[in-house]
Amino acid sequence: MSALDVAIARKTYRKGSGITALAELAFAVPAGQFLCIVGPSGCGKTTLLSVVAGLDRDFEGTVGRGADARIGFVFQTPRLMPWLSARDNVRLALEPRPREEGRAEALLREMNLNGQLNSYPGHLSGGQQRRVALARAFVNEPELLLLDEPFTSLDAPTAQQLRDLLLALWQKQRPTVLFVTHDLREALSLGDRILFLSAGPGRIVLDLPVELARPRLPDSPAVEAARKRLLDIYPDLLRGLDAPKRAEDAA
Ligand code: ADP
Ligand code: MG
């Protein structure tokens, strides 16, 4: 059974631009799947997550996901409350369910933020802020977790630490995941499956299962080989997506 059933006929921003951001986009996601969504800037990835989350209801079509499914969201920037400590940022998100005392703290400790529980976001590094944002998204044990390019603008080792934390939490809690990225290596290293979207309005141009064994590092030979194979078969698919990050690519 699908945890998520998306059938968007059309999403137009009627105020302002009048742009149709999404058209005829349909896919289903089985429970617990880690789905990566890859597409060029402006193709509608953020719009898609807003629609799936129910933050944007002004669209034609349907999103089936259980009306009261618990949803976690990790935005492109950490979006922490600057006047609240790390602990209180996570506690703020806690739903008033049967309260497990110390839940926010336990999760923050699991994310190696033991020494930062009482620190304010302004005193945390970029990587630490993103760990708090991850903890906030996981604290209610979401059934559906949406992440919008969450690890961009971090240095490579910090981004990898966060990916490892994300995978560990996913393996423990098993939410259904939609992870938006424009980095093919990141998608290949994380996903069970990758949806490739065209330039806007984004349509699915390839729905790719990823069958590489875990763990996979973005720079591992297996990921690199899979990426090369894809680029050989679909030379146009990734145009404008996978900006060269390494010297040998730039050469
Ligand atoms: P992506 O996340 O893939 O970069 P977005 O979903 O942010 O793409 O945007 C898709 C298209 O919709 C773009 O052309 C963008 O300019 C437009 N758009 C996004 N948000 C708004 C908005 N609030 N009002 C008007 N147009 C928007
Ligand atoms: Mg976006």
PDB file of C-alpha atoms and ligand atoms in Angstrom:
ATOM      1  CA  MET A   1       0.000   0.000   0.000  1.00  0.00           C
ATOM      2  CA  SER A   2       1.198   3.492  -0.791  1.00  0.00           C
ATOM      3  CA  ALA A   3       1.896   5.872   2.032  1.00  0.00           C
ATOM      4  CA  LEU A   4       1.631   8.750  -0.372  1.00  0.00           C
ATOM      5  CA  ASP A   5      -0.329   9.140  -3.574  1.00  0.00           C
ATOM      6  CA  VAL A   6       0.313  12.357  -5.478  1.00  0.00           C
ATOM      7  CA  ALA A   7      -1.789  13.364  -8.484  1.00  0.00           C
ATOM      8  CA  ILE A   8      -1.331  17.045  -9.220  1.00  0.00           C
ATOM      9  CA  ALA A   9      -3.153  18.189 -12.340  1.00  0.00           C
ATOM     10  CA  ARG A  10      -1.942  21.764 -12.078  1.00  0.00           C
ATOM     11  CA  LYS A  11      -0.473  24.223  -9.631  1.00  0.00           C
ATOM     12  CA  THR A  12      -0.425  27.816 -10.783  1.00  0.00           C
ATOM     13  CA  TYR A  13       0.724  30.767  -8.704  1.00  0.00           C
ATOM     14  CA  ARG A  14      -2.182  33.001  -9.560  1.00  0.00           C
ATOM     15  CA  LYS A  15      -1.036  35.965  -7.570  1.00  0.00           C
ATOM     16  CA  GLY A  16       1.999  37.687  -8.958  1.00  0.00           C
ATOM     17  CA  SER A  17       3.882  35.597 -11.478  1.00  0.00           C
ATOM     18  CA  GLY A  18       0.941  33.586 -12.863  1.00  0.00           C
ATOM     19  CA  ILE A  19       3.468  30.800 -13.351  1.00  0.00           C
ATOM     20  CA  THR A  20       2.359  27.196 -13.623  1.00  0.00           C
ATOM     21  CA  ALA A  21       4.870  25.525 -11.321  1.00  0.00           C
ATOM     22  CA  LEU A  22       3.559  21.954 -11.620  1.00  0.00           C
ATOM     23  CA  ALA A  23       1.450  20.149 -14.243  1.00  0.00           C
ATOM     24  CA  GLU A  24       0.395  16.541 -14.624  1.00  0.00           C
ATOM     25  CA  LEU A  25       2.650  15.216 -11.919  1.00  0.00           C
ATOM     26  CA  ALA A  26       1.661  11.850 -10.479  1.00  0.00           C
ATOM     27  CA  PHE A  27       3.521   9.275  -8.417  1.00  0.00           C
ATOM     28  CA  ALA A  28       2.993   6.980  -5.464  1.00  0.00           C
ATOM     29  CA  VAL A  29       5.428   6.214  -2.664  1.00  0.00           C
ATOM     30  CA  PRO A  30       5.335   2.991  -0.637  1.00  0.00           C
ATOM     31  CA  ALA A  31       5.526   3.277   3.140  1.00  0.00           C
ATOM     32  CA  GLY A  32       9.066   3.654   4.409  1.00  0.00           C
ATOM     33  CA  GLN A  33      10.617   4.393   1.022  1.00  0.00           C
ATOM     34  CA  PHE A  34      13.422   6.961   0.780  1.00  0.00           C
ATOM     35  CA  LEU A  35      12.556   8.846  -2.392  1.00  0.00           C
ATOM     36  CA  CYS A  36      14.885  11.499  -3.763  1.00  0.00           C
ATOM     37  CA  ILE A  37      13.577  14.164  -6.104  1.00  0.00           C
ATOM     38  CA  VAL A  38      16.087  15.709  -8.457  1.00  0.00           C
ATOM     39  CA  GLY A  39      15.443  18.556 -10.846  1.00  0.00           C
ATOM     40  CA  PRO A  40      16.814  21.871 -12.047  1.00  0.00           C
ATOM     41  CA  SER A  41      16.276  25.098 -10.166  1.00  0.00           C
ATOM     42  CA  GLY A  42      12.780  26.469 -10.633  1.00  0.00           C
ATOM     43  CA  CYS A  43      11.214  23.180 -11.748  1.00  0.00           C
ATOM     44  CA  GLY A  44       8.802  23.166  -8.805  1.00  0.00           C
ATOM     45  CA  LYS A  45      10.480  20.996  -6.156  1.00  0.00           C
ATOM     46  CA  THR A  46       9.758  23.326  -3.241  1.00  0.00           C
ATOM     47  CA  THR A  47       6.226  23.858  -4.534  1.00  0.00           C
ATOM     48  CA  LEU A  48       5.726  20.092  -4.645  1.00  0.00           C
ATOM     49  CA  LEU A  49       6.804  19.668  -1.021  1.00  0.00           C
ATOM     50  CA  SER A  50       4.504  22.504   0.101  1.00  0.00           C
ATOM     51  CA  VAL A  51       1.582  20.890  -1.693  1.00  0.00           C
ATOM     52  CA  VAL A  52       2.376  17.428  -0.273  1.00  0.00           C
ATOM     53  CA  ALA A  53       2.715  18.876   3.228  1.00  0.00           C
ATOM     54  CA  GLY A  54      -0.641  20.625   2.942  1.00  0.00           C
ATOM     55  CA  LEU A  55       0.992  24.028   3.422  1.00  0.00           C
ATOM     56  CA  ASP A  56      -0.283  25.020  -0.032  1.00  0.00           C
ATOM     57  CA  ARG A  57      -3.837  23.913  -0.813  1.00  0.00           C
ATOM     58  CA  ASP A  58      -4.335  26.091  -3.870  1.00  0.00           C
ATOM     59  CA  PHE A  59      -3.828  23.474  -6.588  1.00  0.00           C
ATOM     60  CA  GLU A  60      -5.851  21.167  -8.836  1.00  0.00           C
ATOM     61  CA  GLY A  61      -5.499  17.512  -8.001  1.00  0.00           C
ATOM     62  CA  THR A  62      -5.188  15.287  -4.989  1.00  0.00           C
ATOM     63  CA  VAL A  63      -2.595  14.280  -2.434  1.00  0.00           C
ATOM     64  CA  GLY A  64      -3.465  11.080  -0.610  1.00  0.00           C
ATOM     65  CA  ARG A  65      -1.532  10.627   2.594  1.00  0.00           C
ATOM     66  CA  GLY A  66      -3.900  10.092   5.484  1.00  0.00           C
ATOM     67  CA  ALA A  67      -5.414  13.334   6.715  1.00  0.00           C
ATOM     68  CA  ASP A  68      -3.727  13.250  10.094  1.00  0.00           C
ATOM     69  CA  ALA A  69      -0.419  11.685   9.103  1.00  0.00           C
ATOM     70  CA  ARG A  70       2.395  13.142  11.185  1.00  0.00           C
ATOM     71  CA  ILE A  71       4.660  15.183   8.937  1.00  0.00           C
ATOM     72  CA  GLY A  72       8.205  16.359   9.523  1.00  0.00           C
ATOM     73  CA  PHE A  73       9.668  19.133   7.375  1.00  0.00           C
ATOM     74  CA  VAL A  74      13.284  20.192   6.987  1.00  0.00           C
ATOM     75  CA  PHE A  75      13.555  23.441   5.080  1.00  0.00           C
ATOM     76  CA  GLN A  76      16.333  24.719   2.888  1.00  0.00           C
ATOM     77  CA  THR A  77      17.559  26.912   5.747  1.00  0.00           C
ATOM     78  CA  PRO A  78      17.336  25.688   9.365  1.00  0.00           C
ATOM     79  CA  ARG A  79      14.566  28.174  10.314  1.00  0.00           C
ATOM     80  CA  LEU A  80      15.175  27.956  14.049  1.00  0.00           C
ATOM     81  CA  MET A  81      13.648  30.442  16.484  1.00  0.00           C
ATOM     82  CA  PRO A  82      16.608  32.643  17.397  1.00  0.00           C
ATOM     83  CA  TRP A  83      15.232  33.446  20.858  1.00  0.00           C
ATOM     84  CA  LEU A  84      14.892  29.793  21.860  1.00  0.00           C
ATOM     85  CA  SER A  85      17.623  27.353  22.903  1.00  0.00           C
ATOM     86  CA  ALA A  86      18.327  24.251  20.833  1.00  0.00           C
ATOM     87  CA  ARG A  87      16.319  22.235  23.362  1.00  0.00           C
ATOM     88  CA  ASP A  88      13.348  24.594  23.236  1.00  0.00           C
ATOM     89  CA  ASN A  89      13.374  24.742  19.442  1.00  0.00           C
ATOM     90  CA  VAL A  90      12.855  20.988  19.411  1.00  0.00           C
ATOM     91  CA  ARG A  91      10.414  21.018  22.333  1.00  0.00           C
ATOM     92  CA  LEU A  92       8.309  23.635  20.569  1.00  0.00           C
ATOM     93  CA  ALA A  93       7.600  21.110  17.810  1.00  0.00           C
ATOM     94  CA  LEU A  94       6.619  18.332  20.244  1.00  0.00           C
ATOM     95  CA  GLU A  95       3.010  17.427  19.772  1.00  0.00           C
ATOM     96  CA  PRO A  96       0.954  17.144  22.925  1.00  0.00           C
ATOM     97  CA  ARG A  97       0.813  13.402  22.645  1.00  0.00           C
ATOM     98  CA  PRO A  98       1.367  11.107  25.590  1.00  0.00           C
ATOM     99  CA  ARG A  99       4.413  12.996  26.739  1.00  0.00           C
ATOM    100  CA  GLU A 100       7.642  11.188  27.025  1.00  0.00           C
ATOM    101  CA  GLU A 101       9.652  13.423  29.255  1.00  0.00           C
ATOM    102  CA  GLY A 102      13.080  14.197  27.866  1.00  0.00           C
ATOM    103  CA  ARG A 103      12.295  13.211  24.286  1.00  0.00           C
ATOM    104  CA  ALA A 104      13.718  16.366  22.740  1.00  0.00           C
ATOM    105  CA  GLU A 105      16.835  16.104  24.881  1.00  0.00           C
ATOM    106  CA  ALA A 106      17.387  12.436  24.054  1.00  0.00           C
ATOM    107  CA  LEU A 107      17.165  13.136  20.349  1.00  0.00           C
ATOM    108  CA  LEU A 108      19.548  16.090  20.588  1.00  0.00           C
ATOM    109  CA  ARG A 109      22.021  13.907  22.487  1.00  0.00           C
ATOM    110  CA  GLU A 110      21.707  11.277  19.787  1.00  0.00           C
ATOM    111  CA  MET A 111      22.737  14.013  17.377  1.00  0.00           C
ATOM    112  CA  ASN A 112      25.853  14.781  19.409  1.00  0.00           C
ATOM    113  CA  LEU A 113      24.470  18.066  20.705  1.00  0.00           C
ATOM    114  CA  ASN A 114      24.786  17.164  24.358  1.00  0.00           C
ATOM    115  CA  GLY A 115      26.852  20.255  25.049  1.00  0.00           C
ATOM    116  CA  GLN A 116      24.542  22.562  23.093  1.00  0.00           C
ATOM    117  CA  LEU A 117      21.134  21.851  24.633  1.00  0.00           C
ATOM    118  CA  ASN A 118      20.929  25.338  26.097  1.00  0.00           C
ATOM    119  CA  SER A 119      22.712  27.182  23.293  1.00  0.00           C
ATOM    120  CA  TYR A 120      20.886  29.672  21.129  1.00  0.00           C
ATOM    121  CA  PRO A 121      20.966  29.228  17.337  1.00  0.00           C
ATOM    122  CA  GLY A 122      23.221  32.258  16.963  1.00  0.00           C
ATOM    123  CA  HIS A 123      25.883  30.407  18.932  1.00  0.00           C
ATOM    124  CA  LEU A 124      25.649  27.213  16.894  1.00  0.00           C
ATOM    125  CA  SER A 125      27.595  26.373  13.746  1.00  0.00           C
ATOM    126  CA  GLY A 126      25.705  25.853  10.492  1.00  0.00           C
ATOM    127  CA  GLY A 127      26.036  22.083  10.857  1.00  0.00           C
ATOM    128  CA  GLN A 128      24.777  22.183  14.460  1.00  0.00           C
ATOM    129  CA  GLN A 129      21.778  24.299  13.465  1.00  0.00           C
ATOM    130  CA  ARG A 130      20.898  21.758  10.828  1.00  0.00           C
ATOM    131  CA  ARG A 131      21.177  18.958  13.357  1.00  0.00           C
ATOM    132  CA  VAL A 132      18.668  20.812  15.535  1.00  0.00           C
ATOM    133  CA  ALA A 133      16.391  21.187  12.499  1.00  0.00           C
ATOM    134  CA  LEU A 134      16.685  17.428  11.869  1.00  0.00           C
ATOM    135  CA  ALA A 135      15.908  16.669  15.502  1.00  0.00           C
ATOM    136  CA  ARG A 136      12.864  18.929  15.304  1.00  0.00           C
ATOM    137  CA  ALA A 137      11.626  17.058  12.230  1.00  0.00           C
ATOM    138  CA  PHE A 138      12.084  13.631  13.851  1.00  0.00           C
ATOM    139  CA  VAL A 139      10.862  14.411  17.351  1.00  0.00           C
ATOM    140  CA  ASN A 140       7.249  13.428  16.671  1.00  0.00           C
ATOM    141  CA  GLU A 141       8.229  10.250  14.815  1.00  0.00           C
ATOM    142  CA  PRO A 142       6.785  11.487  11.519  1.00  0.00           C
ATOM    143  CA  GLU A 143       5.151   9.076   9.109  1.00  0.00           C
ATOM    144  CA  LEU A 144       6.113  11.370   6.274  1.00  0.00           C
ATOM    145  CA  LEU A 145       9.343  13.345   6.246  1.00  0.00           C
ATOM    146  CA  LEU A 146       9.919  16.095   3.683  1.00  0.00           C
ATOM    147  CA  LEU A 147      13.366  17.604   3.191  1.00  0.00           C
ATOM    148  CA  ASP A 148      14.076  20.506   0.842  1.00  0.00           C
ATOM    149  CA  GLU A 149      17.764  20.590  -0.138  1.00  0.00           C
ATOM    150  CA  PRO A 150      18.595  20.440   3.562  1.00  0.00           C
ATOM    151  CA  PHE A 151      22.369  20.090   3.344  1.00  0.00           C
ATOM    152  CA  THR A 152      23.346  22.622   0.711  1.00  0.00           C
ATOM    153  CA  SER A 153      25.970  25.261   1.502  1.00  0.00           C
ATOM    154  CA  LEU A 154      27.686  23.014   4.046  1.00  0.00           C
ATOM    155  CA  ASP A 155      31.243  21.770   3.660  1.00  0.00           C
ATOM    156  CA  ALA A 156      31.498  18.191   2.407  1.00  0.00           C
ATOM    157  CA  PRO A 157      32.408  16.451   5.710  1.00  0.00           C
ATOM    158  CA  THR A 158      29.651  18.279   7.626  1.00  0.00           C
ATOM    159  CA  ALA A 159      27.097  17.458   4.939  1.00  0.00           C
ATOM    160  CA  GLN A 160      28.147  13.799   5.100  1.00  0.00           C
ATOM    161  CA  GLN A 161      27.791  13.697   8.915  1.00  0.00           C
ATOM    162  CA  LEU A 162      24.259  15.009   8.498  1.00  0.00           C
ATOM    163  CA  ARG A 163      23.426  12.469   5.796  1.00  0.00           C
ATOM    164  CA  ASP A 164      24.682   9.694   8.097  1.00  0.00           C
ATOM    165  CA  LEU A 165      22.514  11.010  10.942  1.00  0.00           C
ATOM    166  CA  LEU A 166      19.509  11.270   8.663  1.00  0.00           C
ATOM    167  CA  LEU A 167      19.953   7.688   7.425  1.00  0.00           C
ATOM    168  CA  ALA A 168      20.405   6.374  10.960  1.00  0.00           C
ATOM    169  CA  LEU A 169      17.188   8.084  12.096  1.00  0.00           C
ATOM    170  CA  TRP A 170      15.327   6.940   9.001  1.00  0.00           C
ATOM    171  CA  GLN A 171      16.440   3.352   9.576  1.00  0.00           C
ATOM    172  CA  LYS A 172      15.280   3.566  13.174  1.00  0.00           C
ATOM    173  CA  GLN A 173      11.921   5.289  12.653  1.00  0.00           C
ATOM    174  CA  ARG A 174      11.222   4.335   9.029  1.00  0.00           C
ATOM    175  CA  PRO A 175       9.219   7.336   7.857  1.00  0.00           C
ATOM    176  CA  THR A 176       8.400   7.675   4.175  1.00  0.00           C
ATOM    177  CA  VAL A 177      10.886  10.265   2.903  1.00  0.00           C
ATOM    178  CA  LEU A 178      10.798  12.836   0.116  1.00  0.00           C
ATOM    179  CA  PHE A 179      14.270  14.321  -0.152  1.00  0.00           C
ATOM    180  CA  VAL A 180      14.743  17.138  -2.643  1.00  0.00           C
ATOM    181  CA  THR A 181      18.217  17.774  -4.005  1.00  0.00           C
ATOM    182  CA  HIS A 182      19.867  18.959  -7.187  1.00  0.00           C
ATOM    183  CA  ASP A 183      22.968  16.892  -6.428  1.00  0.00           C
ATOM    184  CA  LEU A 184      22.913  13.554  -8.229  1.00  0.00           C
ATOM    185  CA  ARG A 185      25.688  12.078  -6.086  1.00  0.00           C
ATOM    186  CA  GLU A 186      23.722  12.909  -2.964  1.00  0.00           C
ATOM    187  CA  ALA A 187      20.549  11.369  -4.420  1.00  0.00           C
ATOM    188  CA  LEU A 188      22.380   8.190  -5.447  1.00  0.00           C
ATOM    189  CA  SER A 189      23.993   7.894  -2.031  1.00  0.00           C
ATOM    190  CA  LEU A 190      20.708   8.293  -0.115  1.00  0.00           C
ATOM    191  CA  GLY A 191      17.702   7.132  -2.097  1.00  0.00           C
ATOM    192  CA  ASP A 192      15.877   3.860  -2.641  1.00  0.00           C
ATOM    193  CA  ARG A 193      14.539   5.573  -5.714  1.00  0.00           C
ATOM    194  CA  ILE A 194      15.041   8.841  -7.615  1.00  0.00           C
ATOM    195  CA  LEU A 195      12.456  10.850  -9.508  1.00  0.00           C
ATOM    196  CA  PHE A 196      14.004  13.163 -12.082  1.00  0.00           C
ATOM    197  CA  LEU A 197      11.949  16.219 -12.965  1.00  0.00           C
ATOM    198  CA  SER A 198      12.198  18.322 -16.103  1.00  0.00           C
ATOM    199  CA  ALA A 199      12.556  22.072 -16.156  1.00  0.00           C
ATOM    200  CA  GLY A 200       9.393  23.812 -14.974  1.00  0.00           C
ATOM    201  CA  PRO A 201       6.627  22.893 -14.844  1.00  0.00           C
ATOM    202  CA  GLY A 202       8.358  19.791 -13.563  1.00  0.00           C
ATOM    203  CA  ARG A 203       7.308  16.505 -15.093  1.00  0.00           C
ATOM    204  CA  ILE A 204       8.779  13.118 -14.297  1.00  0.00           C
ATOM    205  CA  VAL A 205      11.349  12.315 -16.931  1.00  0.00           C
ATOM    206  CA  LEU A 206      12.802   9.263 -15.194  1.00  0.00           C
ATOM    207  CA  ASP A 207      11.711   7.132 -12.238  1.00  0.00           C
ATOM    208  CA  LEU A 208      14.829   5.248 -11.207  1.00  0.00           C
ATOM    209  CA  PRO A 209      15.159   2.532  -8.557  1.00  0.00           C
ATOM    210  CA  VAL A 210      18.555   2.630  -6.821  1.00  0.00           C
ATOM    211  CA  GLU A 211      19.740  -0.826  -5.959  1.00  0.00           C
ATOM    212  CA  LEU A 212      23.204  -0.068  -4.600  1.00  0.00           C
ATOM    213  CA  ALA A 213      24.009  -1.652  -1.234  1.00  0.00           C
ATOM    214  CA  ARG A 214      24.203   0.635   1.796  1.00  0.00           C
ATOM    215  CA  PRO A 215      26.173   2.326   3.174  1.00  0.00           C
ATOM    216  CA  ARG A 216      27.129   4.313   0.077  1.00  0.00           C
ATOM    217  CA  LEU A 217      29.215   7.437   0.173  1.00  0.00           C
ATOM    218  CA  PRO A 218      28.612  10.125  -2.476  1.00  0.00           C
ATOM    219  CA  ASP A 219      32.257   9.761  -3.525  1.00  0.00           C
ATOM    220  CA  SER A 220      32.352   5.966  -3.502  1.00  0.00           C
ATOM    221  CA  PRO A 221      33.252   4.080  -6.692  1.00  0.00           C
ATOM    222  CA  ALA A 222      29.781   2.474  -6.754  1.00  0.00           C
ATOM    223  CA  VAL A 223      28.000   5.836  -6.686  1.00  0.00           C
ATOM    224  CA  GLU A 224      30.431   7.286  -9.195  1.00  0.00           C
ATOM    225  CA  ALA A 225      29.923   4.341 -11.557  1.00  0.00           C
ATOM    226  CA  ALA A 226      26.130   4.611 -11.267  1.00  0.00           C
ATOM    227  CA  ARG A 227      26.341   8.325 -11.999  1.00  0.00           C
ATOM    228  CA  LYS A 228      28.550   7.797 -15.043  1.00  0.00           C
ATOM    229  CA  ARG A 229      26.232   5.076 -16.342  1.00  0.00           C
ATOM    230  CA  LEU A 230      23.243   7.384 -16.011  1.00  0.00           C
ATOM    231  CA  LEU A 231      25.031  10.222 -17.749  1.00  0.00           C
ATOM    232  CA  ASP A 232      25.971   7.866 -20.587  1.00  0.00           C
ATOM    233  CA  ILE A 233      22.410   6.650 -21.081  1.00  0.00           C
ATOM    234  CA  TYR A 234      20.660   9.977 -20.514  1.00  0.00           C
ATOM    235  CA  PRO A 235      23.104  12.685 -21.541  1.00  0.00           C
ATOM    236  CA  ASP A 236      20.400  15.364 -21.510  1.00  0.00           C
ATOM    237  CA  LEU A 237      18.677  14.314 -18.348  1.00  0.00           C
ATOM    238  CA  LEU A 238      21.004  16.039 -15.969  1.00  0.00           C
ATOM    239  CA  ARG A 239      21.785  19.185 -17.861  1.00  0.00           C
ATOM    240  CA  GLY A 240      22.159  22.018 -15.410  1.00  0.00           C
ATOM    241  CA  LEU A 241      21.748  19.773 -12.389  1.00  0.00           C
ATOM    242  CA  ASP A 242      24.936  18.291 -11.238  1.00  0.00           C
ATOM    243  CA  ALA A 243      27.258  21.244 -11.013  1.00  0.00           C
ATOM    244  CA  PRO A 244      30.882  20.125 -11.029  1.00  0.00           C
ATOM    245  CA  LYS A 245      32.193  20.011  -7.503  1.00  0.00           C
ATOM    246  CA  ARG A 246      35.457  18.279  -8.033  1.00  0.00           C
ATOM    247  CA  ALA A 247      38.528  19.415  -9.831  1.00  0.00           C
ATOM    248  CA  GLU A 248      38.589  16.468 -12.224  1.00  0.00           C
ATOM    249  CA  ASP A 249      35.025  17.256 -13.329  1.00  0.00           C
ATOM    250  CA  ALA A 250      35.776  20.896 -13.889  1.00  0.00           C
ATOM    251  CA  ALA A 251      38.796  20.074 -16.000  1.00  0.00           C
TER     252      ALA A 251
HETATM  253  P1  ADP B   1      12.453  24.779  -7.142  1.00  0.00           P
HETATM  254  O1  ADP B   1      12.261  24.508  -5.693  1.00  0.00           O
HETATM  255  O2  ADP B   1      12.506  23.539  -7.984  1.00  0.00           O
HETATM  256  O3  ADP B   1      13.632  25.649  -7.423  1.00  0.00           O
HETATM  257  P2  ADP B   1      10.010  26.334  -6.867  1.00  0.00           P
HETATM  258  O4  ADP B   1       8.962  25.366  -6.471  1.00  0.00           O
HETATM  259  O5  ADP B   1      10.574  27.187  -5.804  1.00  0.00           O
HETATM  260  O6  ADP B   1      11.165  25.566  -7.680  1.00  0.00           O
HETATM  261  O7  ADP B   1       9.420  27.301  -7.985  1.00  0.00           O
HETATM  262  C1  ADP B   1       8.778  26.814  -9.162  1.00  0.00           C
HETATM  263  C2  ADP B   1       8.316  27.989  -9.997  1.00  0.00           C
HETATM  264  O8  ADP B   1       7.287  28.694  -9.305  1.00  0.00           O
HETATM  265  C3  ADP B   1       9.396  28.999 -10.275  1.00  0.00           C
HETATM  266  O9  ADP B   1       9.206  29.513 -11.554  1.00  0.00           O
HETATM  267  C4  ADP B   1       9.179  30.069  -9.232  1.00  0.00           C
HETATM  268  O10 ADP B   1       9.619  31.318  -9.690  1.00  0.00           O
HETATM  269  C5  ADP B   1       7.670  30.039  -9.067  1.00  0.00           C
HETATM  270  N1  ADP B   1       7.272  30.381  -7.698  1.00  0.00           N
HETATM  271  C6  ADP B   1       7.672  29.757  -6.560  1.00  0.00           C
HETATM  272  N2  ADP B   1       7.079  30.285  -5.467  1.00  0.00           N
HETATM  273  C7  ADP B   1       6.272  31.283  -5.924  1.00  0.00           C
HETATM  274  C8  ADP B   1       5.381  32.213  -5.293  1.00  0.00           C
HETATM  275  N3  ADP B   1       5.194  32.205  -3.970  1.00  0.00           N
HETATM  276  N4  ADP B   1       4.724  33.088  -6.095  1.00  0.00           N
HETATM  277  C9  ADP B   1       4.886  33.090  -7.426  1.00  0.00           C
HETATM  278  N5  ADP B   1       5.707  32.248  -8.081  1.00  0.00           N
HETATM  279  C10 ADP B   1       6.392  31.342  -7.354  1.00  0.00           C
HETATM  280 MG    MG B   2      13.444  24.968  -4.054  1.00  0.00          MG
END
